[in-house]
mmCIF file of C-alpha atoms and ligand atoms in Angstrom:
data_model
loop_
_atom_site.group_PDB
_atom_site.id
_atom_site.type_symbol
_atom_site.label_atom_id
_atom_site.label_comp_id
_atom_site.label_asym_id
_atom_site.label_seq_id
_atom_site.Cartn_x
_atom_site.Cartn_y
_atom_site.Cartn_z
ATOM 1 C CA UNK A 1 40.503 4.039 -22.803
ATOM 2 C CA UNK A 2 41.463 7.698 -22.257
ATOM 3 C CA UNK A 3 40.874 10.796 -24.377
ATOM 4 C CA UNK A 4 44.531 10.620 -25.443
ATOM 5 C CA UNK A 5 44.158 7.053 -26.766
ATOM 6 C CA UNK A 6 41.176 8.091 -28.830
ATOM 7 C CA UNK A 7 42.746 11.244 -30.278
ATOM 8 C CA UNK A 8 40.985 14.252 -31.802
ATOM 9 C CA UNK A 9 39.506 12.427 -34.753
ATOM 10 C CA UNK A 10 38.447 9.422 -32.688
ATOM 11 C CA UNK A 11 36.672 11.809 -30.348
ATOM 12 C CA UNK A 12 34.882 13.589 -33.165
ATOM 13 C CA UNK A 13 33.850 10.237 -34.651
ATOM 14 C CA UNK A 14 32.550 9.134 -31.248
ATOM 15 C CA UNK A 15 30.265 12.190 -31.177
ATOM 16 C CA UNK A 16 29.334 12.009 -34.873
ATOM 17 C CA UNK A 17 28.297 8.340 -34.531
ATOM 18 C CA UNK A 18 25.498 9.379 -32.178
ATOM 19 C CA UNK A 19 24.079 11.982 -34.585
ATOM 20 C CA UNK A 20 21.263 11.019 -36.969
ATOM 21 C CA UNK A 21 20.415 12.594 -40.333
ATOM 22 C CA UNK A 22 18.177 15.620 -39.890
ATOM 23 C CA UNK A 23 15.933 17.916 -41.936
ATOM 24 C CA UNK A 24 17.654 20.872 -43.563
ATOM 25 C CA UNK A 25 21.120 19.309 -43.344
ATOM 26 C CA UNK A 26 22.675 18.687 -46.767
ATOM 27 C CA UNK A 27 26.037 17.939 -45.165
ATOM 28 C CA UNK A 28 26.661 17.429 -41.449
ATOM 29 C CA UNK A 29 29.745 16.559 -39.374
ATOM 30 C CA UNK A 30 32.823 15.480 -41.329
ATOM 31 C CA UNK A 31 33.586 18.065 -43.964
ATOM 32 C CA UNK A 32 35.179 21.501 -43.688
ATOM 33 C CA UNK A 33 31.778 23.100 -43.272
ATOM 34 C CA UNK A 34 28.244 21.901 -42.720
ATOM 35 C CA UNK A 35 25.896 22.687 -45.618
ATOM 36 C CA UNK A 36 22.442 23.725 -44.432
ATOM 37 C CA UNK A 37 19.162 24.360 -46.216
ATOM 38 C CA UNK A 38 17.436 27.328 -44.570
ATOM 39 C CA UNK A 39 13.724 27.726 -45.258
ATOM 40 C CA UNK A 40 13.275 30.320 -48.035
ATOM 41 C CA UNK A 41 12.033 33.666 -46.776
ATOM 42 C CA UNK A 42 13.123 33.135 -43.171
ATOM 43 C CA UNK A 43 15.744 35.115 -41.331
ATOM 44 C CA UNK A 44 18.570 33.098 -39.830
ATOM 45 C CA UNK A 45 18.894 33.713 -36.067
ATOM 46 C CA UNK A 46 22.280 32.808 -34.622
ATOM 47 C CA UNK A 47 23.471 32.782 -31.031
ATOM 48 C CA UNK A 48 26.463 31.497 -29.121
ATOM 49 C CA UNK A 49 27.080 30.778 -25.440
ATOM 50 C CA UNK A 50 30.235 29.549 -23.783
ATOM 51 C CA UNK A 51 30.375 27.722 -20.459
ATOM 52 C CA UNK A 52 33.667 27.538 -18.561
ATOM 53 C CA UNK A 53 34.355 25.148 -15.709
ATOM 54 C CA UNK A 54 34.783 27.081 -12.463
ATOM 55 C CA UNK A 55 33.098 30.179 -13.922
ATOM 56 C CA UNK A 56 29.692 28.978 -15.150
ATOM 57 C CA UNK A 57 29.465 25.539 -13.611
ATOM 58 C CA UNK A 58 30.908 23.412 -10.865
ATOM 59 C CA UNK A 59 31.437 19.748 -11.658
ATOM 60 C CA UNK A 60 30.826 18.931 -7.996
ATOM 61 C CA UNK A 61 27.191 20.056 -8.474
ATOM 62 C CA UNK A 62 26.289 18.946 -11.933
ATOM 63 C CA UNK A 63 26.627 15.535 -13.508
ATOM 64 C CA UNK A 64 27.900 15.608 -17.119
ATOM 65 C CA UNK A 65 24.555 14.516 -18.616
ATOM 66 C CA UNK A 66 22.717 17.438 -17.006
ATOM 67 C CA UNK A 67 25.521 19.822 -17.892
ATOM 68 C CA UNK A 68 25.205 18.750 -21.533
ATOM 69 C CA UNK A 69 21.498 19.539 -21.435
ATOM 70 C CA UNK A 70 22.043 22.972 -19.899
ATOM 71 C CA UNK A 71 24.720 23.850 -22.463
ATOM 72 C CA UNK A 72 22.165 23.566 -25.239
ATOM 73 C CA UNK A 73 19.246 24.856 -23.136
ATOM 74 C CA UNK A 74 20.806 28.296 -22.607
ATOM 75 C CA UNK A 75 21.190 28.681 -26.380
ATOM 76 C CA UNK A 76 17.673 27.397 -27.104
ATOM 77 C CA UNK A 77 16.430 30.004 -24.655
ATOM 78 C CA UNK A 78 18.009 32.782 -26.749
ATOM 79 C CA UNK A 79 16.247 31.583 -29.898
ATOM 80 C CA UNK A 80 13.004 31.277 -27.883
ATOM 81 C CA UNK A 81 13.391 34.908 -26.821
ATOM 82 C CA UNK A 82 13.393 35.989 -30.489
ATOM 83 C CA UNK A 83 10.297 33.909 -31.227
ATOM 84 C CA UNK A 84 12.373 31.633 -33.461
ATOM 85 C CA UNK A 85 12.342 27.973 -34.448
ATOM 86 C CA UNK A 86 15.710 26.427 -33.427
ATOM 87 C CA UNK A 87 17.243 24.254 -36.155
ATOM 88 C CA UNK A 88 20.985 23.482 -36.071
ATOM 89 C CA UNK A 89 23.955 23.795 -33.726
ATOM 90 C CA UNK A 90 27.743 23.611 -33.588
ATOM 91 C CA UNK A 91 29.531 22.220 -30.530
ATOM 92 C CA UNK A 92 33.037 23.348 -29.621
ATOM 93 C CA UNK A 93 34.907 21.592 -26.836
ATOM 94 C CA UNK A 94 38.189 22.281 -25.026
ATOM 95 C CA UNK A 95 38.986 19.130 -23.064
ATOM 96 C CA UNK A 96 41.539 18.762 -20.248
ATOM 97 C CA UNK A 97 43.590 15.595 -20.675
ATOM 98 C CA UNK A 98 42.369 14.169 -17.356
ATOM 99 C CA UNK A 99 38.712 14.295 -18.459
ATOM 100 C CA UNK A 100 37.347 10.748 -18.595
ATOM 101 C CA UNK A 101 35.717 9.142 -21.588
ATOM 102 C CA UNK A 102 32.541 8.267 -19.613
ATOM 103 C CA UNK A 103 32.289 11.979 -18.712
ATOM 104 C CA UNK A 104 32.452 12.952 -22.379
ATOM 105 C CA UNK A 105 29.986 10.208 -23.367
ATOM 106 C CA UNK A 106 27.493 11.320 -20.700
ATOM 107 C CA UNK A 107 27.913 14.963 -21.651
ATOM 108 C CA UNK A 108 27.273 14.089 -25.321
ATOM 109 C CA UNK A 109 24.214 12.008 -24.402
ATOM 110 C CA UNK A 110 22.903 14.964 -22.370
ATOM 111 C CA UNK A 111 23.320 17.535 -25.097
ATOM 112 C CA UNK A 112 21.834 15.188 -27.719
ATOM 113 C CA UNK A 113 18.847 14.394 -25.484
ATOM 114 C CA UNK A 114 18.056 18.110 -25.283
ATOM 115 C CA UNK A 115 18.628 18.388 -29.054
ATOM 116 C CA UNK A 116 16.141 15.607 -29.725
ATOM 117 C CA UNK A 117 13.517 17.123 -27.412
ATOM 118 C CA UNK A 118 13.678 20.395 -29.335
ATOM 119 C CA UNK A 119 14.229 19.002 -32.835
ATOM 120 C CA UNK A 120 17.656 20.548 -33.406
ATOM 121 C CA UNK A 121 20.566 18.851 -35.165
ATOM 122 C CA UNK A 122 24.280 18.834 -34.329
ATOM 123 C CA UNK A 123 26.033 19.722 -37.590
ATOM 124 C CA UNK A 124 29.643 20.376 -36.581
ATOM 125 C CA UNK A 125 31.995 22.031 -34.152
ATOM 126 C CA UNK A 126 35.588 22.076 -33.021
ATOM 127 C CA UNK A 127 37.586 19.958 -30.581
ATOM 128 C CA UNK A 128 40.838 20.864 -28.889
ATOM 129 C CA UNK A 129 42.806 20.272 -25.698
ATOM 130 C CA UNK A 130 42.569 22.522 -22.651
ATOM 131 C CA UNK A 131 45.448 23.084 -20.207
ATOM 132 C CA UNK A 132 42.960 23.700 -17.428
ATOM 133 C CA UNK A 133 39.261 23.037 -17.059
ATOM 134 C CA UNK A 134 36.484 21.934 -19.377
ATOM 135 C CA UNK A 135 35.180 24.605 -21.759
ATOM 136 C CA UNK A 136 32.200 24.167 -24.040
ATOM 137 C CA UNK A 137 30.674 26.541 -26.549
ATOM 138 C CA UNK A 138 27.496 26.040 -28.536
ATOM 139 C CA UNK A 139 26.465 28.080 -31.560
ATOM 140 C CA UNK A 140 22.793 27.608 -32.343
ATOM 141 C CA UNK A 141 20.926 28.668 -35.457
ATOM 142 C CA UNK A 142 17.193 29.163 -35.743
ATOM 143 C CA UNK A 143 14.754 30.693 -38.199
ATOM 144 C CA UNK A 144 11.722 32.895 -38.311
ATOM 145 C CA UNK A 145 9.790 35.063 -40.775
ATOM 146 C CA UNK A 146 11.222 38.603 -40.584
ATOM 147 C CA UNK A 147 7.922 40.087 -39.433
ATOM 148 C CA UNK A 148 7.638 37.599 -36.581
ATOM 149 C CA UNK A 149 11.115 38.033 -35.096
ATOM 150 C CA UNK A 150 10.782 39.698 -31.679
ATOM 151 C CA UNK A 151 13.683 41.891 -30.509
ATOM 152 C CA UNK A 152 14.486 43.628 -27.214
ATOM 153 C CA UNK A 153 13.888 46.951 -28.879
ATOM 154 C CA UNK A 154 10.130 47.377 -29.384
ATOM 155 C CA UNK A 155 8.773 48.252 -25.919
ATOM 156 C CA UNK A 156 6.681 51.425 -25.676
ATOM 157 C CA UNK A 157 5.448 53.600 -22.795
ATOM 158 C CA UNK A 158 2.224 52.134 -21.425
ATOM 159 C CA UNK A 159 3.103 48.539 -22.382
ATOM 160 C CA UNK A 160 2.580 45.869 -19.752
ATOM 161 C CA UNK A 161 5.482 43.709 -18.536
ATOM 162 C CA UNK A 162 4.858 39.966 -18.444
ATOM 163 C CA UNK A 163 6.869 36.947 -17.297
ATOM 164 C CA UNK A 164 6.455 33.232 -18.033
ATOM 165 C CA UNK A 165 6.662 30.527 -15.384
ATOM 166 C CA UNK A 166 7.887 31.060 -11.830
ATOM 167 C CA UNK A 167 10.879 33.401 -11.543
ATOM 168 C CA UNK A 168 13.235 32.790 -8.628
ATOM 169 C CA UNK A 169 13.210 28.996 -8.692
ATOM 170 C CA UNK A 170 16.661 28.855 -10.281
ATOM 171 C CA UNK A 171 18.178 31.273 -7.759
ATOM 172 C CA UNK A 172 16.634 29.239 -4.938
ATOM 173 C CA UNK A 173 18.175 26.081 -6.452
ATOM 174 C CA UNK A 174 21.583 27.761 -6.641
ATOM 175 C CA UNK A 175 21.317 28.940 -3.023
ATOM 176 C CA UNK A 176 20.576 25.340 -1.999
ATOM 177 C CA UNK A 177 23.560 24.008 -3.960
ATOM 178 C CA UNK A 178 25.812 26.603 -2.330
ATOM 179 C CA UNK A 179 24.766 25.242 1.055
ATOM 180 C CA UNK A 180 25.691 21.755 -0.066
ATOM 181 C CA UNK A 181 22.083 20.657 -0.493
ATOM 182 C CA UNK A 182 20.839 18.509 -3.335
ATOM 183 C CA UNK A 183 17.485 17.260 -4.552
ATOM 184 C CA UNK A 184 14.202 19.132 -4.727
ATOM 185 C CA UNK A 185 14.495 22.589 -6.180
ATOM 186 C CA UNK A 186 18.076 22.335 -7.413
ATOM 187 C CA UNK A 187 17.120 20.902 -10.790
ATOM 188 C CA UNK A 188 15.512 24.185 -11.821
ATOM 189 C CA UNK A 189 18.999 25.625 -11.674
ATOM 190 C CA UNK A 190 20.933 22.698 -13.113
ATOM 191 C CA UNK A 191 18.489 21.559 -15.818
ATOM 192 C CA UNK A 192 16.440 24.551 -16.992
ATOM 193 C CA UNK A 193 13.784 24.051 -19.644
ATOM 194 C CA UNK A 194 13.961 26.645 -22.431
ATOM 195 C CA UNK A 195 10.589 28.198 -23.334
ATOM 196 C CA UNK A 196 10.812 27.529 -27.051
ATOM 197 C CA UNK A 197 7.150 26.754 -27.727
ATOM 198 C CA UNK A 198 6.049 29.709 -25.598
ATOM 199 C CA UNK A 199 8.353 32.123 -27.450
ATOM 200 C CA UNK A 200 7.128 30.809 -30.774
ATOM 201 C CA UNK A 201 3.442 30.944 -29.814
ATOM 202 C CA UNK A 202 3.787 34.490 -28.466
ATOM 203 C CA UNK A 203 5.553 35.636 -31.637
ATOM 204 C CA UNK A 204 3.018 33.926 -33.902
ATOM 205 C CA UNK A 205 0.152 35.536 -31.987
ATOM 206 C CA UNK A 206 1.850 38.943 -32.438
ATOM 207 C CA UNK A 207 1.687 39.653 -28.707
ATOM 208 C CA UNK A 208 5.140 40.861 -27.552
ATOM 209 C CA UNK A 209 6.487 44.281 -28.494
ATOM 210 C CA UNK A 210 9.854 43.262 -26.974
ATOM 211 C CA UNK A 211 11.146 40.018 -25.478
ATOM 212 C CA UNK A 212 14.222 38.663 -23.670
ATOM 213 C CA UNK A 213 15.016 35.458 -21.809
ATOM 214 C CA UNK A 214 15.862 35.805 -18.131
ATOM 215 C CA UNK A 215 19.517 34.979 -17.697
ATOM 216 C CA UNK A 216 20.683 37.893 -15.519
ATOM 217 C CA UNK A 217 17.511 38.308 -13.445
ATOM 218 C CA UNK A 218 14.222 40.102 -14.124
ATOM 219 C CA UNK A 219 15.563 43.490 -12.983
ATOM 220 C CA UNK A 220 18.681 43.435 -15.153
ATOM 221 C CA UNK A 221 16.963 41.856 -18.151
ATOM 222 C CA UNK A 222 14.088 44.339 -18.028
ATOM 223 C CA UNK A 223 16.828 46.991 -17.954
ATOM 224 C CA UNK A 224 18.170 45.514 -21.222
ATOM 225 C CA UNK A 225 14.723 45.884 -22.808
ATOM 226 C CA UNK A 226 14.491 49.520 -21.648
ATOM 227 C CA UNK A 227 17.920 50.311 -23.030
ATOM 228 C CA UNK A 228 17.364 48.639 -26.402
ATOM 229 C CA UNK A 229 13.896 50.189 -26.682
ATOM 230 C CA UNK A 230 15.175 53.678 -25.829
ATOM 231 C CA UNK A 231 12.662 54.198 -23.028
ATOM 232 C CA UNK A 232 13.211 55.457 -19.526
ATOM 233 C CA UNK A 233 11.605 53.210 -16.962
ATOM 234 C CA UNK A 234 9.410 50.377 -15.782
ATOM 235 C CA UNK A 235 7.670 49.560 -12.534
ATOM 236 C CA UNK A 236 7.287 46.021 -11.241
ATOM 237 C CA UNK A 237 4.550 45.375 -8.695
ATOM 238 C CA UNK A 238 6.069 42.951 -6.155
ATOM 239 C CA UNK A 239 2.605 41.697 -5.207
ATOM 240 C CA UNK A 240 2.051 40.420 -8.762
ATOM 241 C CA UNK A 241 5.209 38.267 -8.969
ATOM 242 C CA UNK A 242 4.196 34.611 -9.453
ATOM 243 C CA UNK A 243 6.022 32.272 -7.084
ATOM 244 C CA UNK A 244 6.033 28.474 -7.209
ATOM 245 C CA UNK A 245 4.690 26.631 -4.147
ATOM 246 C CA UNK A 246 8.235 25.438 -3.346
ATOM 247 C CA UNK A 247 9.590 28.988 -3.617
ATOM 248 C CA UNK A 248 6.883 30.357 -1.306
ATOM 249 C CA UNK A 249 7.693 27.661 1.230
ATOM 250 C CA UNK A 250 11.455 27.735 1.150
ATOM 251 C CA UNK A 251 12.829 30.996 -0.295
ATOM 252 C CA UNK A 252 12.667 32.977 2.982
ATOM 253 C CA UNK A 253 15.146 30.510 4.514
ATOM 254 C CA UNK A 254 17.689 31.210 1.759
ATOM 255 C CA UNK A 255 17.513 34.973 1.374
ATOM 256 C CA UNK A 256 15.211 37.845 0.532
ATOM 257 C CA UNK A 257 12.602 36.245 -1.771
ATOM 258 C CA UNK A 258 12.232 39.462 -3.785
ATOM 259 C CA UNK A 259 15.987 39.645 -4.348
ATOM 260 C CA UNK A 260 16.105 35.980 -5.389
ATOM 261 C CA UNK A 261 13.228 36.446 -7.843
ATOM 262 C CA UNK A 262 14.358 39.766 -9.323
ATOM 263 C CA UNK A 263 18.144 39.607 -9.230
ATOM 264 C CA UNK A 264 18.879 35.875 -9.104
ATOM 265 C CA UNK A 265 18.888 35.070 -12.792
ATOM 266 C CA UNK A 266 19.250 31.882 -14.819
ATOM 267 C CA UNK A 267 15.512 31.245 -14.815
ATOM 268 C CA UNK A 268 15.462 31.034 -18.608
ATOM 269 C CA UNK A 269 11.872 32.174 -18.487
ATOM 270 C CA UNK A 270 10.629 34.752 -21.003
ATOM 271 C CA UNK A 271 10.194 38.391 -20.044
ATOM 272 C CA UNK A 272 8.207 40.455 -22.535
ATOM 273 C CA UNK A 273 6.228 43.630 -23.000
ATOM 274 C CA UNK A 274 2.833 43.898 -24.668
ATOM 275 C CA UNK A 275 0.230 46.558 -25.410
ATOM 276 C CA UNK A 276 -2.530 46.584 -22.734
ATOM 277 C CA UNK A 277 -5.115 45.779 -25.457
ATOM 278 C CA UNK A 278 -3.514 42.362 -25.950
ATOM 279 C CA UNK A 279 -3.651 41.375 -22.281
ATOM 280 C CA UNK A 280 -6.784 39.291 -22.813
ATOM 281 C CA UNK A 281 -4.893 37.053 -25.250
ATOM 282 C CA UNK A 282 -2.630 35.840 -22.424
ATOM 283 C CA UNK A 283 -4.915 33.527 -20.380
ATOM 284 C CA UNK A 284 -5.979 31.242 -23.274
ATOM 285 C CA UNK A 285 -2.387 31.066 -24.495
ATOM 286 C CA UNK A 286 -1.119 30.265 -20.988
ATOM 287 C CA UNK A 287 -3.673 27.480 -20.767
ATOM 288 C CA UNK A 288 -2.698 26.058 -24.150
ATOM 289 C CA UNK A 289 0.994 26.164 -23.201
ATOM 290 C CA UNK A 290 0.352 24.904 -19.641
ATOM 291 C CA UNK A 291 2.637 27.728 -18.539
ATOM 292 C CA UNK A 292 1.730 30.741 -16.391
ATOM 293 C CA UNK A 293 1.996 34.085 -18.223
ATOM 294 C CA UNK A 294 1.749 36.773 -15.572
ATOM 295 C CA UNK A 295 1.612 40.550 -15.913
ATOM 296 C CA UNK A 296 3.993 41.935 -13.265
ATOM 297 C CA UNK A 297 4.246 45.618 -14.106
ATOM 298 C CA UNK A 298 4.330 48.257 -16.790
ATOM 299 C CA UNK A 299 6.566 50.530 -18.779
ATOM 300 C CA UNK A 300 6.240 54.085 -17.464
ATOM 301 C CA UNK A 301 7.948 57.479 -17.504
ATOM 302 C CA UNK A 302 9.991 56.887 -14.316
ATOM 303 C CA UNK A 303 13.750 56.383 -14.240
ATOM 304 C CA UNK A 304 14.991 52.797 -14.579
ATOM 305 C CA UNK A 305 13.511 49.601 -13.167
ATOM 306 C CA UNK A 306 11.689 50.074 -9.861
ATOM 307 C CA UNK A 307 9.820 47.634 -7.664
ATOM 308 C CA UNK A 308 6.664 48.700 -5.848
ATOM 309 C CA UNK A 309 6.122 47.045 -2.440
ATOM 310 C CA UNK A 310 3.748 47.941 0.412
ATOM 311 C CA UNK A 311 6.737 49.616 2.118
ATOM 312 C CA UNK A 312 7.529 51.835 -0.852
ATOM 313 C CA UNK A 313 9.458 51.715 -4.095
ATOM 314 C CA UNK A 314 12.850 50.063 -4.402
ATOM 315 C CA UNK A 315 15.412 49.965 -7.119
ATOM 316 C CA UNK A 316 16.717 46.419 -7.375
ATOM 317 C CA UNK A 317 20.461 46.007 -7.741
ATOM 318 C CA UNK A 318 22.523 42.915 -8.337
ATOM 319 C CA UNK A 319 23.520 43.053 -4.654
ATOM 320 C CA UNK A 320 19.901 43.119 -3.453
ATOM 321 C CA UNK A 321 17.937 46.249 -2.825
ATOM 322 C CA UNK A 322 18.786 49.880 -2.251
ATOM 323 C CA UNK A 323 15.956 51.940 -0.924
ATOM 324 C CA UNK A 324 14.713 54.009 -3.812
ATOM 325 C CA UNK A 325 14.333 57.614 -2.809
ATOM 326 C CA UNK A 326 13.189 60.582 -4.798
ATOM 327 C CA UNK A 327 11.121 58.528 -7.207
HETATM 328 P P1 ADP B 401 38.838 21.594 -39.606
HETATM 329 O O1 ADP B 401 40.241 21.292 -39.209
HETATM 330 O O2 ADP B 401 38.596 21.697 -41.064
HETATM 331 O O3 ADP B 401 38.246 22.732 -38.813
HETATM 332 P P2 ADP B 401 38.047 19.553 -37.827
HETATM 333 O O4 ADP B 401 39.049 18.468 -37.931
HETATM 334 O O5 ADP B 401 38.152 20.521 -36.686
HETATM 335 O O6 ADP B 401 37.971 20.303 -39.197
HETATM 336 O O7 ADP B 401 36.610 18.916 -37.760
HETATM 337 C C1 ADP B 401 36.232 17.886 -38.629
HETATM 338 C C2 ADP B 401 34.740 17.795 -38.663
HETATM 339 O O8 ADP B 401 34.256 17.445 -37.374
HETATM 340 C C3 ADP B 401 34.055 19.102 -39.035
HETATM 341 O O9 ADP B 401 32.891 18.778 -39.772
HETATM 342 C C4 ADP B 401 33.674 19.687 -37.701
HETATM 343 O O10 ADP B 401 32.562 20.530 -37.819
HETATM 344 C C5 ADP B 401 33.365 18.423 -36.904
HETATM 345 N N1 ADP B 401 33.588 18.568 -35.454
HETATM 346 C C6 ADP B 401 34.749 18.855 -34.810
HETATM 347 N N2 ADP B 401 34.578 18.877 -33.482
HETATM 348 C C7 ADP B 401 33.270 18.601 -33.262
HETATM 349 C C8 ADP B 401 32.454 18.494 -32.093
HETATM 350 N N3 ADP B 401 32.942 18.681 -30.856
HETATM 351 N N4 ADP B 401 31.147 18.199 -32.251
HETATM 352 C C9 ADP B 401 30.634 18.032 -33.483
HETATM 353 N N5 ADP B 401 31.337 18.111 -34.620
HETATM 354 C C10 ADP B 401 32.640 18.404 -34.522
HETATM 355 MG MG1 MG B 402 38.369 22.662 -36.722
#
């Protein structure tokens, strides 16, 4: 059977049949709107991300199941970065007529597997035809008490800069895929794990003054925090960057490790600032989360994001590094 045989409503039913009843959903897929029951007193956090074939993903690299997972993961990561609890999502699909039914089934299984892992429910969406390429957009809603929501805008001079996990692994995975390699290391790029419990735990402990998830790379995303916080600069100490054993072993063969870690992006780790007095709260939390939380620098009075190395200070750019002079 093809997509055409099934038709728009058959397709929607095929997705809806795989969706179970969920908490907070008065009315799910099937009506003109979903009717949701937000927790009283919580703010509703909403985020949307679109992935376009040929722009954000390459079907030669990713199987549809894994692509489904990543589609939801990138949205979960945004809610994680606000310290929120993800709850419900909408799924909008533009499908080229040549797309196969097994592809769509695997994609749906992938996205619903990620949804189940993180306790979020599919409550609706939109389905249409595409003249060229597969396009998918997810809108995710989450919740949090107003006083616990963490924005990009609260960093202050003297705050420390901290990162979760091992930045650079995703960029290394992408570099491997670009060379036609598969296997070890590429999954960190294709199937990232959003740091939802870490974002929530950090927010509940009142640790971050500002937080963002790393989609563009540490350098660019720290720049977003500076801009939203209205502060001038931050210095990253290259020697403090935490690298995974695989990254240490292999990154030098794929590029400048510092450039991969700072400008590569798509790590979907959390990058946050915190007052120095709260630094001691990090190790026990990292242990509880089984996730490294590493201080890599601080907010200072310099201009923009700079990286301190034994050879001097550099200003990272998306193209790599320009020697930073006059700092
Ligand atoms: P309308 O024309 O009123 O927008 P649709 O026919 O597009 O309604 O959708 C019918 C129902 O199916 C709605 O509840 C909508 O949210 C849901 N829906 C449509 N596409 C999807 C999808 N890809 N995934 C989940 N639900 C969907
Ligand atoms: Mg519609």
